[in-house]
Amino acid sequence: MSLTAAHHRIGLNDGSTIPIIGLGTYSKPNSIPNGTCAASVKAAIDVGYRHIDGAYLYRNEHEVGDAIREKIAEGKVKREDIFYCGKLWATHLDPEMVRPFLDRTLKILKLDYVDLYIIEMPMALKPGDEVYPRDENGKWLYHKANLCATWEALEACKDAGLVKSLGVSNFNRRQLELILNKPGLKYKPVCNQVECHPYFTQPKLLKFCQQHDIVMVAYSPLGTERDPYWVNLSSPPLLKDPYLNAVGEKYNKSAAQVVLRFNIQRGVVVIPKSFNPERIKENFQIFDFSLTEEEMKNIEALNKNVRFVELLMWSDHPEYPFHDEY
């Protein structure tokens, strides 16, 4: 697979293609100044990124849309050069809520379609506009969704031309099989977006996805920012790993670049998140070196089966995906 800065798209099972590196845009609401996300997306497009990963939940899709449209107006890119991934949140998994939620994202982005739309997680929360619904005692309000019915509603959105490709996120094998084995399945998921990095290499899930022609997309591909709300802080920081740093020195690259290169060499799409223009540029400079077979094996051997993003606040949800082995 010869990937270059100019040509780094890989095929999806529906005939579309996805750039193997994208910019992640997640930020805690109100944690960064207004305009930061837009500036980052513009910086990324200038550097050569063509894939932007976002979500309604991140509350910054308006900035992403503004940045994309500004770069199109400048003549830097055409709409078809850009690959935008949006996400269907857990409070809108009931079939009749799917299209209105996608319409909301399109209206905020001011775009006619998104390239990829994915179910953000298999656990449904109480339907409605409260994104994190809890009762008066702070207990999470769960909901039982029929993921197959949700999927059919997504298929209808694709048929209506609102989205080019459909996928999922945080699904385990059993949940993927639920969709794959659905009677009358029209479109297979093209991807499963999950946590994946050298300390959590996901070998079994990756193999399962490959067998079914599903691309794995790695969120937190550099480990993760250490936000105690989401993240297991006892987990060791990935980028301080001595072996990754030693390999980096050999190629005159950072540990972060080695980690991203590792995943793209396995055919895993990476979406590192950054609002730092220098870091955004550095993360993209992974097409001018490659790791040897031995280095790939050694990095695989660093796997500690450590999940940084455990979503433990929902671990008692009947569809919590991470109790299963994979």
Coordinates of C-alpha atoms in Angstrom, one line a residue:
M1 CA 0.0 0.0 0.0
S2 CA 1.9 3.1 -1.2
L3 CA 0.5 6.1 0.6
T4 CA 1.7 9.6 0.0
A5 CA 0.9 13.0 1.4
A6 CA -1.0 13.8 -1.8
H7 CA -2.7 10.4 -2.2
H8 CA -3.6 8.5 0.9
R9 CA -7.2 7.3 0.5
I10 CA -8.0 3.7 1.0
G11 CA -11.1 1.8 -0.3
L12 CA -14.3 1.2 1.6
N13 CA -16.7 -1.7 1.0
D14 CA -19.3 0.5 -0.7
G15 CA -16.9 1.7 -3.4
S16 CA -16.1 5.0 -1.7
T17 CA -12.6 5.9 -0.3
I18 CA -11.4 7.4 3.0
P19 CA -8.2 9.3 3.7
I20 CA -6.1 7.2 6.1
I21 CA -5.4 10.2 8.3
G22 CA -7.9 12.7 9.5
L23 CA -8.1 15.6 12.0
G24 CA -10.1 14.8 15.2
T25 CA -12.1 17.8 16.5
Y26 CA -13.3 16.6 19.9
S27 CA -13.0 19.2 22.7
K28 CA -14.8 19.5 26.0
P29 CA -17.4 22.2 25.4
N30 CA -16.2 25.6 26.6
S31 CA -12.7 24.3 27.1
I32 CA -11.1 26.2 24.2
P33 CA -11.7 29.8 22.9
N34 CA -14.2 30.3 20.1
G35 CA -12.6 30.0 16.7
T36 CA -9.9 27.6 17.8
C37 CA -11.5 24.6 16.1
A38 CA -12.1 26.6 12.8
A39 CA -8.5 27.7 12.8
S40 CA -7.3 24.1 13.3
V41 CA -9.4 22.8 10.5
K42 CA -8.1 25.5 8.1
A43 CA -4.5 24.8 9.2
A44 CA -5.1 21.0 8.7
I45 CA -6.5 21.6 5.1
D46 CA -3.5 23.8 4.3
V47 CA -1.1 21.1 5.5
G48 CA -2.8 18.4 3.3
Y49 CA -5.4 16.8 5.5
R50 CA -8.6 16.0 3.6
H51 CA -10.5 14.1 6.3
I52 CA -12.1 15.8 9.3
D53 CA -13.8 13.8 12.1
G54 CA -16.5 15.6 14.0
A55 CA -19.8 15.2 15.8
Y56 CA -22.8 17.2 16.8
L57 CA -21.9 16.2 20.4
Y58 CA -18.7 18.2 20.2
R59 CA -20.7 21.5 19.7
N60 CA -18.2 22.9 17.3
E61 CA -19.6 21.6 13.9
H62 CA -20.5 25.2 12.9
E63 CA -16.7 26.1 13.1
V64 CA -15.8 23.0 11.1
G65 CA -18.4 23.9 8.4
D66 CA -17.2 27.5 8.3
A67 CA -13.6 26.4 7.9
I68 CA -14.4 23.8 5.1
R69 CA -16.5 26.3 3.2
E70 CA -13.9 29.0 3.5
K71 CA -11.2 26.7 2.1
I72 CA -13.6 25.8 -0.8
A73 CA -14.3 29.5 -1.5
E74 CA -10.5 30.2 -1.5
G75 CA -10.1 27.5 -4.2
K76 CA -7.8 25.5 -2.0
V77 CA -10.1 22.4 -2.2
K78 CA -13.3 21.3 -3.8
R79 CA -16.1 19.8 -1.7
E80 CA -15.4 16.3 -3.1
D81 CA -11.8 16.5 -1.9
I82 CA -13.0 16.8 1.7
F83 CA -14.1 13.8 3.7
Y84 CA -16.3 14.7 6.7
C85 CA -17.4 12.2 9.3
G86 CA -20.4 13.1 11.5
K87 CA -21.9 11.0 14.3
L88 CA -25.4 10.0 15.4
W89 CA -25.6 10.4 19.2
A90 CA -27.0 7.9 21.7
T91 CA -30.1 10.0 22.4
H92 CA -31.3 9.7 18.8
L93 CA -31.1 6.0 18.0
D94 CA -34.9 5.6 17.6
P95 CA -35.4 5.2 13.8
E96 CA -37.7 8.3 13.5
M97 CA -35.1 10.5 15.1
V98 CA -32.2 9.5 12.9
R99 CA -32.8 11.7 9.8
P100 CA -33.8 14.8 11.8
F101 CA -30.6 14.5 13.8
L102 CA -28.5 14.1 10.6
D103 CA -30.4 17.1 9.1
R104 CA -29.4 19.1 12.1
T105 CA -25.7 18.4 11.5
L106 CA -26.1 19.3 7.8
K107 CA -27.8 22.5 8.7
I108 CA -25.1 23.4 11.2
L109 CA -22.3 22.5 8.8
K110 CA -24.2 24.2 5.9
L111 CA -23.3 21.2 3.7
D112 CA -25.6 19.1 1.5
Y113 CA -24.2 15.8 2.6
V114 CA -21.6 14.2 4.9
D115 CA -19.2 11.6 3.6
L116 CA -19.6 9.2 6.5
Y117 CA -22.2 9.1 9.3
I118 CA -21.6 6.7 12.2
I119 CA -23.5 5.5 15.2
E120 CA -21.3 7.0 18.0
M121 CA -21.9 4.1 20.4
P122 CA -24.2 1.1 20.7
M123 CA -25.7 2.2 24.1
A124 CA -28.9 4.2 23.8
L125 CA -29.6 7.0 26.3
K126 CA -33.1 8.4 26.9
P127 CA -34.3 10.0 23.7
G128 CA -34.5 13.8 23.5
D129 CA -32.4 16.9 23.3
E130 CA -30.6 16.4 26.6
V131 CA -27.4 14.9 25.4
Y132 CA -26.4 13.4 28.8
P133 CA -29.8 12.5 30.4
R134 CA -29.9 11.8 34.1
D135 CA -32.6 11.7 36.7
E136 CA -32.8 14.1 39.7
N137 CA -30.4 11.8 41.6
G138 CA -27.8 12.0 38.9
K139 CA -28.5 8.4 37.7
W140 CA -28.1 7.8 34.0
L141 CA -31.3 7.4 32.0
Y142 CA -30.9 4.4 29.7
H143 CA -33.0 3.4 26.7
K144 CA -33.4 0.2 24.8
A145 CA -32.8 0.8 21.1
N146 CA -33.2 -1.6 18.3
L147 CA -29.8 -1.1 16.5
C148 CA -31.1 -2.9 13.4
A149 CA -34.0 -0.4 13.1
T150 CA -31.5 2.4 13.6
W151 CA -29.4 1.0 10.8
E152 CA -32.4 0.8 8.4
A153 CA -33.1 4.5 9.1
L154 CA -29.4 5.3 8.3
E155 CA -29.8 3.3 5.1
A156 CA -32.7 5.5 4.1
C157 CA -30.5 8.6 4.7
K158 CA -27.9 7.2 2.3
D159 CA -30.6 6.4 -0.3
A160 CA -31.8 10.1 0.1
G161 CA -28.2 11.3 -0.7
L162 CA -27.6 12.9 2.6
V163 CA -24.7 10.6 3.4
K164 CA -22.2 8.7 1.2
S165 CA -21.1 6.0 3.6
L166 CA -22.4 4.5 6.9
G167 CA -20.5 3.1 9.8
V168 CA -20.4 2.5 13.6
S169 CA -18.2 3.3 16.5
N170 CA -17.4 1.5 19.8
F171 CA -19.1 -1.7 18.6
N172 CA -17.8 -5.0 19.7
R173 CA -17.9 -8.1 17.6
R174 CA -21.4 -9.2 18.7
Q175 CA -22.8 -5.8 18.0
L176 CA -21.2 -5.7 14.5
E177 CA -22.6 -9.2 13.8
L178 CA -26.1 -7.9 14.8
I179 CA -25.9 -5.5 11.8
L180 CA -24.0 -7.8 9.4
N181 CA -26.5 -10.6 10.0
K182 CA -29.6 -8.3 9.8
P183 CA -32.2 -9.8 7.3
G184 CA -32.4 -7.5 4.3
L185 CA -29.2 -5.6 5.0
K186 CA -28.8 -3.1 2.2
Y187 CA -25.4 -1.5 3.2
K188 CA -22.7 -3.0 5.4
P189 CA -21.0 -0.7 7.9
V190 CA -17.8 0.6 6.1
C191 CA -16.0 1.2 9.4
N192 CA -15.8 0.7 13.1
Q193 CA -14.3 3.7 14.9
V194 CA -12.7 2.5 18.1
E195 CA -9.7 3.2 20.4
C196 CA -6.5 1.8 18.9
H197 CA -2.8 2.4 19.6
P198 CA 0.3 0.4 20.5
Y199 CA -0.8 -0.1 24.1
F200 CA -4.3 -1.2 22.8
T201 CA -3.7 -2.8 19.4
Q202 CA -7.1 -4.5 19.1
P203 CA -5.7 -7.6 17.2
K204 CA -8.9 -9.7 17.4
L205 CA -11.3 -6.9 16.5
L206 CA -9.0 -5.7 13.7
K207 CA -8.9 -9.2 12.2
F208 CA -12.7 -9.6 12.5
C209 CA -13.2 -6.2 10.8
Q210 CA -10.7 -7.1 8.0
Q211 CA -12.5 -10.5 7.4
H212 CA -15.7 -8.5 6.8
D213 CA -14.1 -5.7 4.7
I214 CA -14.8 -3.2 7.5
V215 CA -12.1 -0.5 8.0
M216 CA -11.0 0.2 11.5
V217 CA -10.7 3.9 12.4
A218 CA -8.5 4.6 15.4
Y219 CA -9.6 7.4 17.8
S220 CA -7.1 8.4 20.5
P221 CA -4.4 7.0 18.2
L222 CA -1.8 8.8 20.3
G223 CA -3.2 7.6 23.6
T224 CA -5.3 10.4 24.9
E225 CA -5.4 13.7 26.7
R226 CA -5.8 12.8 30.4
D227 CA -9.3 14.0 31.2
P228 CA -10.3 12.1 34.4
Y229 CA -14.0 12.2 33.3
W230 CA -13.3 9.9 30.4
V231 CA -9.9 8.5 30.9
N232 CA -8.3 5.8 33.1
L233 CA -5.5 7.9 34.7
S234 CA -3.6 4.9 36.0
S235 CA -2.7 4.0 32.4
P236 CA 0.9 4.7 31.4
P237 CA 1.4 7.6 28.9
L238 CA 2.0 6.1 25.5
L239 CA 4.2 8.7 24.0
K240 CA 6.8 8.4 26.8
D241 CA 7.4 4.7 25.8
P242 CA 11.2 4.1 25.5
Y243 CA 11.0 1.8 22.4
L244 CA 8.7 4.2 20.5
N245 CA 11.1 7.0 21.2
A246 CA 14.1 4.9 20.1
V247 CA 12.4 4.1 16.8
G248 CA 11.6 7.8 16.4
E249 CA 15.2 8.7 16.9
K250 CA 16.3 6.3 14.1
Y251 CA 14.0 8.0 11.6
N252 CA 14.3 11.5 13.0
K253 CA 10.6 11.4 13.9
S254 CA 8.7 11.9 17.1
A255 CA 7.1 9.0 19.1
A256 CA 3.7 10.4 17.9
Q257 CA 4.7 10.1 14.3
V258 CA 5.9 6.5 14.8
V259 CA 2.6 5.6 16.5
L260 CA 0.5 7.0 13.7
R261 CA 2.8 5.3 11.1
F262 CA 2.3 2.0 12.9
N263 CA -1.4 2.1 12.5
I264 CA -1.6 3.3 8.9
Q265 CA 0.9 0.5 7.9
R266 CA -1.7 -1.9 9.3
G267 CA -4.4 -0.3 7.2
V268 CA -6.0 1.4 10.2
V269 CA -7.2 5.0 9.7
V270 CA -6.0 7.4 12.3
I271 CA -7.8 10.6 13.5
P272 CA -5.4 12.4 15.9
K273 CA -7.0 15.4 17.6
S274 CA -5.0 18.6 18.0
F275 CA -5.7 22.3 18.1
N276 CA -2.0 23.1 17.9
P277 CA -0.9 24.1 14.3
E278 CA 2.6 22.7 14.8
R279 CA 1.3 19.4 16.1
I280 CA -1.3 19.2 13.3
K281 CA 1.5 19.6 10.8
E282 CA 3.8 17.1 12.6
N283 CA 1.0 14.4 12.8
F284 CA 0.6 14.6 9.0
Q285 CA 4.3 14.0 8.3
I286 CA 4.1 10.2 8.3
F287 CA 4.3 9.5 4.6
D288 CA 8.1 9.9 4.2
F289 CA 9.3 6.9 6.2
S290 CA 8.1 3.4 6.9
L291 CA 8.7 0.9 9.7
T292 CA 10.4 -2.4 9.1
E293 CA 8.5 -5.7 9.6
E294 CA 10.6 -6.2 12.8
E295 CA 9.7 -2.8 14.2
M296 CA 6.0 -3.4 13.4
K297 CA 6.2 -6.7 15.3
N298 CA 8.0 -5.0 18.2
I299 CA 5.4 -2.2 18.4
E300 CA 2.6 -4.8 18.3
A301 CA 4.3 -6.5 21.3
L302 CA 3.9 -3.3 23.3
N303 CA 0.2 -4.1 23.6
K304 CA -0.9 -3.9 27.2
N305 CA -4.6 -4.3 26.5
V306 CA -4.9 -0.9 28.2
R307 CA -8.0 1.1 27.3
F308 CA -7.7 4.8 28.0
V309 CA -11.4 5.5 27.1
E310 CA -13.4 3.0 29.1
L311 CA -16.7 4.7 29.3
L312 CA -17.1 3.3 32.8
M313 CA -19.9 5.6 33.7
W314 CA -22.1 3.4 31.4
S315 CA -20.6 0.0 32.3
D316 CA -24.0 -1.2 33.7
H317 CA -25.8 -0.5 30.4
P318 CA -27.1 -3.7 28.8
E319 CA -25.3 -2.8 25.5
Y320 CA -22.0 -1.7 27.2
P321 CA -19.5 -2.9 24.5
F322 CA -16.4 -3.5 26.5
H323 CA -17.4 -6.4 28.8
D324 CA -16.8 -8.8 25.8
E325 CA -13.3 -9.8 25.0
Y326 CA -13.6 -7.9 21.7

